[in-house]
Each structure stands twice: as structure tokens, then as C-alpha cells.
Tab-separated table of C-alpha atoms in Angstrom:
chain	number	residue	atom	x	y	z
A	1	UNK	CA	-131.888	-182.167	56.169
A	2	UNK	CA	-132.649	-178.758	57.630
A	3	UNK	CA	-135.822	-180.150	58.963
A	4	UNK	CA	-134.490	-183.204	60.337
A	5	UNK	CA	-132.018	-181.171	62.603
A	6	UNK	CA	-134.269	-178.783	64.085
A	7	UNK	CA	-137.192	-181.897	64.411
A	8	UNK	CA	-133.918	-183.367	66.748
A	9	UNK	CA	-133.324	-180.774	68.357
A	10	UNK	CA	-137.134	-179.749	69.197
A	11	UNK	CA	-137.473	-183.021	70.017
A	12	UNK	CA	-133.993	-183.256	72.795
A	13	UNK	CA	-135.540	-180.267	74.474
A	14	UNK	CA	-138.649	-181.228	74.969
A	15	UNK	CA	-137.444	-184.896	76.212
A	16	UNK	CA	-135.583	-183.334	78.554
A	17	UNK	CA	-137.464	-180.698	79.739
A	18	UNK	CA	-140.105	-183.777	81.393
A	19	UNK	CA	-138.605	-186.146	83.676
A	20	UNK	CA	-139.518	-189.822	83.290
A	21	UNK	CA	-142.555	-191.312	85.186
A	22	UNK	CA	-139.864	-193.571	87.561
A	23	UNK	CA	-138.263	-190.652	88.135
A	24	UNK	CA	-141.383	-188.330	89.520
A	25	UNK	CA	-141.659	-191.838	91.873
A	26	UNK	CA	-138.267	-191.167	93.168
A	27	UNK	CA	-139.246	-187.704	93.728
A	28	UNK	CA	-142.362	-187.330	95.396
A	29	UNK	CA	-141.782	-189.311	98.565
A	30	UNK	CA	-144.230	-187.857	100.313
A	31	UNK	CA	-146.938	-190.692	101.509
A	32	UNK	CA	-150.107	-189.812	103.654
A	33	UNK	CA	-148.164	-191.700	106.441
A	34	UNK	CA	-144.764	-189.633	105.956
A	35	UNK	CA	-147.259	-186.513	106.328
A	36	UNK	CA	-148.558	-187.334	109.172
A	37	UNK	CA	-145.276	-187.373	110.722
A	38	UNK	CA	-144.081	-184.252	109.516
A	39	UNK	CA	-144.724	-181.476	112.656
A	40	UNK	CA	-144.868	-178.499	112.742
A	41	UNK	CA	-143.208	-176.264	114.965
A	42	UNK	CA	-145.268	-173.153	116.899
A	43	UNK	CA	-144.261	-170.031	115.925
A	44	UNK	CA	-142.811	-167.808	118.988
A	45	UNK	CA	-143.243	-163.909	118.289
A	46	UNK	CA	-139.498	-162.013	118.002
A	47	UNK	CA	-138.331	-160.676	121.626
A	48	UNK	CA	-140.488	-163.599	123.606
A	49	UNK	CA	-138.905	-164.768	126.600
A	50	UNK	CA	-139.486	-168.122	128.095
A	51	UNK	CA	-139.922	-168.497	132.208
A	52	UNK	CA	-141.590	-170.793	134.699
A	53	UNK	CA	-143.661	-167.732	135.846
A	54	UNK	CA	-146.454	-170.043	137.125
A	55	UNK	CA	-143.857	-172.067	139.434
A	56	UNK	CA	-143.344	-175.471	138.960
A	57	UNK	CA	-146.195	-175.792	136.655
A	58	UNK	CA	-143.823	-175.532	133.510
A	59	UNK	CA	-142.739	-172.612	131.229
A	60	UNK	CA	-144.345	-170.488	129.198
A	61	UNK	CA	-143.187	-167.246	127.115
A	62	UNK	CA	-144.194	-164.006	127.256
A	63	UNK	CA	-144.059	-161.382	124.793
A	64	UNK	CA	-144.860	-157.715	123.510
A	65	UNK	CA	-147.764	-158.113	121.737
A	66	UNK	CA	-148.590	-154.676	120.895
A	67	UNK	CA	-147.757	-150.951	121.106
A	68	UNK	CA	-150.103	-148.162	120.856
A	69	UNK	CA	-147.834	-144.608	120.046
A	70	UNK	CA	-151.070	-142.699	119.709
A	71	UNK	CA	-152.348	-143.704	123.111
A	72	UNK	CA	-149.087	-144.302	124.570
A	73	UNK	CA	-149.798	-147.674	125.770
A	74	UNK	CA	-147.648	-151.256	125.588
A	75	UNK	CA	-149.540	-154.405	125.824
A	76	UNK	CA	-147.584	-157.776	127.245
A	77	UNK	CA	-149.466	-160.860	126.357
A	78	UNK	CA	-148.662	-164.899	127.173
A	79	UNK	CA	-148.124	-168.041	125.307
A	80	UNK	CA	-151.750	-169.210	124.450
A	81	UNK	CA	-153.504	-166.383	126.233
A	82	UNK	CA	-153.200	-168.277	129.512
A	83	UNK	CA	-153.008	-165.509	131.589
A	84	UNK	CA	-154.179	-161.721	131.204
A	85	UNK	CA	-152.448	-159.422	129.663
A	86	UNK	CA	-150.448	-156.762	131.258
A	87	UNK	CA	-151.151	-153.146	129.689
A	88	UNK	CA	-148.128	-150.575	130.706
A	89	UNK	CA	-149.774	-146.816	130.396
A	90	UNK	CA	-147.464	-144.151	129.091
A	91	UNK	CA	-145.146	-146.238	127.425
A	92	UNK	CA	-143.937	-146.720	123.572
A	93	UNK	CA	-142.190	-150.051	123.422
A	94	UNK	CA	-140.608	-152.839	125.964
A	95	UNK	CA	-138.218	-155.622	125.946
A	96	UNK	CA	-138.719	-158.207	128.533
A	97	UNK	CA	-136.359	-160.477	130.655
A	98	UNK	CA	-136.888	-162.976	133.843
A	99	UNK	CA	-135.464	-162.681	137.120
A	100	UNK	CA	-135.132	-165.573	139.672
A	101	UNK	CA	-134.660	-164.796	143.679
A	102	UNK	CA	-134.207	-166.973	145.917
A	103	UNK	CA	-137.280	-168.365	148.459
A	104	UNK	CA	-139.422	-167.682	145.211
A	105	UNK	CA	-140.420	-170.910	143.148
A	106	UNK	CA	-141.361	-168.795	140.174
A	107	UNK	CA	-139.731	-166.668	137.412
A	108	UNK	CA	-140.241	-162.784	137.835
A	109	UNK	CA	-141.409	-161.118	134.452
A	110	UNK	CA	-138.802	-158.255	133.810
A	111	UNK	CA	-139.832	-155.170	131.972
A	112	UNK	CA	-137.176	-152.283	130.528
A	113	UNK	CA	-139.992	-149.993	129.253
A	114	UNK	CA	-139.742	-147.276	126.462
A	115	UNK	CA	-140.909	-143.606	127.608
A	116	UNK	CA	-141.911	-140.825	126.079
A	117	UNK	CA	-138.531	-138.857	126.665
A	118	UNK	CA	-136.429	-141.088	125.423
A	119	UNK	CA	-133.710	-139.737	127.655
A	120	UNK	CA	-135.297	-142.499	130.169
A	121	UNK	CA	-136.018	-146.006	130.872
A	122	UNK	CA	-138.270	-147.518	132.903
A	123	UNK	CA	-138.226	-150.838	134.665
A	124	UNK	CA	-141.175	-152.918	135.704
A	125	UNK	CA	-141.037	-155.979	137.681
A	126	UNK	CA	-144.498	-158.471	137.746
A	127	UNK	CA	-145.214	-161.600	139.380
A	128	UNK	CA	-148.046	-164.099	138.661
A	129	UNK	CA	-150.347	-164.233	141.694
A	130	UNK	CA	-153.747	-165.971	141.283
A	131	UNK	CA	-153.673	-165.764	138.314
A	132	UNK	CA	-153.241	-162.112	138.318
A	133	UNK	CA	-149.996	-160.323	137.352
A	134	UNK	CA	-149.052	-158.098	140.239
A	135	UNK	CA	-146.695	-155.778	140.226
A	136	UNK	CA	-143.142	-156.406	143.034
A	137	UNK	CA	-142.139	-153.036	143.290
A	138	UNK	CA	-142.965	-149.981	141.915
A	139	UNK	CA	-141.685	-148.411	138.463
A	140	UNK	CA	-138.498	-146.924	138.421
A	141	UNK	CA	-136.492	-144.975	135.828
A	142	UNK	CA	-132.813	-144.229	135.014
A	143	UNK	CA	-131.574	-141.400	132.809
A	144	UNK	CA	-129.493	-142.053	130.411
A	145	UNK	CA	-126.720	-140.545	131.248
A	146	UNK	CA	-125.972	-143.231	134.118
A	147	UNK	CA	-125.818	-145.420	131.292
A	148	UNK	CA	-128.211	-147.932	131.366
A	149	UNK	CA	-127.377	-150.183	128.485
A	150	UNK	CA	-123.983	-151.413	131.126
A	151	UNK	CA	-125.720	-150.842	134.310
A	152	UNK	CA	-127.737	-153.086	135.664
A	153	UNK	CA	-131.234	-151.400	137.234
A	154	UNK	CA	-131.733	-154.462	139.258
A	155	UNK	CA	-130.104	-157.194	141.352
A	156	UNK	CA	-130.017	-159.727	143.450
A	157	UNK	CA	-128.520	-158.446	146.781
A	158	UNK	CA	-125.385	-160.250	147.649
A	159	UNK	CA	-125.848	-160.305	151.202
A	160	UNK	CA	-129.909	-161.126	151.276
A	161	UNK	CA	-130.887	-163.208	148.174
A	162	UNK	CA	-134.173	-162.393	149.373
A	163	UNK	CA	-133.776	-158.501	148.984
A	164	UNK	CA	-132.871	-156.878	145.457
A	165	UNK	CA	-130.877	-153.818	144.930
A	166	UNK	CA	-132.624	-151.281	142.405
A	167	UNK	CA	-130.795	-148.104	140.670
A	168	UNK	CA	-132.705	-144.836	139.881
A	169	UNK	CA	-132.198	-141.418	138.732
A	170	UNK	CA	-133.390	-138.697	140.684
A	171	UNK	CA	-133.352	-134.733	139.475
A	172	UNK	CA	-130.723	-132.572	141.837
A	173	UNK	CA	-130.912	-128.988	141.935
A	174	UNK	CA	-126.539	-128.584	141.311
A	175	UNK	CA	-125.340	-124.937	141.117
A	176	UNK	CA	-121.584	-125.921	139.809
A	177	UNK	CA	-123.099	-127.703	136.752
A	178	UNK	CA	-123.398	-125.890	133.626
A	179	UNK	CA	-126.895	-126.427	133.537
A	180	UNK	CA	-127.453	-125.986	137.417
A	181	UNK	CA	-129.254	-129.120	137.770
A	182	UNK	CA	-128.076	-132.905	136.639
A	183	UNK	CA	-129.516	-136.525	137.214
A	184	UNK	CA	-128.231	-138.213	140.154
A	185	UNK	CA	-128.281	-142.162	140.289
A	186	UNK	CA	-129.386	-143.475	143.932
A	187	UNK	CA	-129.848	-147.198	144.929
A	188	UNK	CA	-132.156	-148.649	147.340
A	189	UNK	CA	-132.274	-152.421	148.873
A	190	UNK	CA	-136.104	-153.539	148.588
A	191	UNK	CA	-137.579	-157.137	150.002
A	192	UNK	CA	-139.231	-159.333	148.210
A	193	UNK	CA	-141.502	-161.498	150.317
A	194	UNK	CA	-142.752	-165.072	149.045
A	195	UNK	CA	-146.462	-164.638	149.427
């Protein structure tokens, strides 16, 4: 009788431990047809930003595709290697952003750049130009005491949409400070001319 359990019992495990042949039907549904079907999407690296950089000719993203600490050295790179790459010297890291003006039919790449002191940023602005990445205006840098992370470094000026209005930090000699020196944030108005 012993025997005749446990054979049961051995034999109620294993018959339910296999699933019937109808059943592995119902379960594997996938058909050469249904396969073909299936796509699959492109994988975007983390921090990319999308932007019609190249006009009307459709977007694209661009992202930071690598950063050299020992050489101090951050490399941009684009969606399928269209375009070259952008290499920012003495820099350790980047995030990147667009910025639109008006009169311009293309996306300007936006850089907020990592420096060595980390008591800085540093802002890059690039626009695709024969299929060359030039740079709009020259780097500029804000301390961090002006607080970057709520200020913005750049903007559209509100009474030329063609002009932007840039912040940056410049050192002033202060003999009332503590220190005798502090940062002092300055703006400028720059044009941006659609050539």
C-alpha cells in the first residue's frame, strides 16, 4: 500500500510538472510571420537630446558619448555618426540642451560643460554649418555662487529675438569682502546672425 501511495504521488508530480502538448500550442504563438512583425526599437544613449539641428531636414539626437578625466577632454557625438563629433578640451563631463531663435531654421546644440574646478560651469553653444559644427559664441562660465542650477546662462532677448542675453562671472578685486575679492555676475546682449 506504501508503494502504491508514493508511485501516486511520484506520478501527480511529474504529470504536472509537463504541460500537455495542446497546451505548449497555446503557448508558443510565436510564427515566423508574427516575428517578422515584432520591431525593435533603437536604443538612445541616457542624457541624448533630440533637435532639428540640420534645419528642416528632420531631427536627430545628440549625445555625450565619452569623457576622458585623464586628458580632460568630453566628446559629443550624433545619432548614426552623421555628423562629426564635437571634442570640448579641458572639460570632465556635459549635459546638453537645444535652443531655438528666431530667423534661424535650425536647433542650436546647447552645452553646460563640467570644469576642472568644480566651483564653475561652462556653457557652449554650436551650430551645424556645412556640415561642420561651429561654435555661436564663445565659452562662458558662471561661478557657482550666482547659482547656476536657477539661473539661466542664456536667453532669448525679449526685445530682439534675434540677439541672446548671456550671464558670466567675472573675478573683482573687493576690499570690504572677507576675502577681498568675490565673483561678480555680468550680462552681455550678443547677435546671432542667420548665415
Amino acid at each position: 500500500m506504501k508503494h502504491l501511495i508514493l508511485f501516486l504521488v511520484l506520478f501527480s508530480i511529474i504529470s504536472c510538472g509537463s504541460p500537455a502538448k495542446k497546451q505548449q500550442n497555446i503557448i508558443d504563438t510565436d510564427t515566423p510571420d508574427s516575428k517578422k512583425l515584432k520591431t525593435e526599437k533603437p536604443l538612445i544613449p541616457k542624457g541624448a537630446i533630440s533637435g532639428k539641428f540640420n534645419g528642416d531636414n528632420g531631427a536627430f539626437y545628440s549625445y555625450v558619448k565619452n569623457v576622458d578625466l585623464n586628458k580632460g577632454v568630453t566628446t559629443i557625438a550624433f545619432e548614426n555618426d552623421t555628423f562629426p563629433e564635437i571634442f570640448i578640451p579641458k572639460s570632465y563631463g556635459a549635459s546638453l540642451d537645444t535652443l531655438k531663435l528666431k530667423g534661424i531654421s535650425q536647433d542650436i546644440l546647447f552645452a553646460t560643460v563640467k570644469l576642472k574646478d568644480t566651483n564653475f560651469n561652462k556653457y557652449f553653444l554650436y551650430r551645424l554649418k556645412n556640415n561642420q559644427w561651429k561654435p555661436v559664441v564663445n565659452g562662458f562660465a558662471i561661478h557657482k555662487s550666482h547659482r547656476p542650477d536657477t539661473l539661466r546662462p542664456i536667453r532669448i532677448d525679449p526685445q530682439d529675438s534675434t540677439k541672446v542675453i548671456r550671464y558670466y562671472s567675472v573675478f573683482d578685486l573687493d576690499s570690504s569682502s572677507e576675502s577681498s575679492y568675490m565673483w561678480k555676475l555680468l550680462q552681455e546682449t550678443i547677435p546671432i546672425e542667420n548665415n
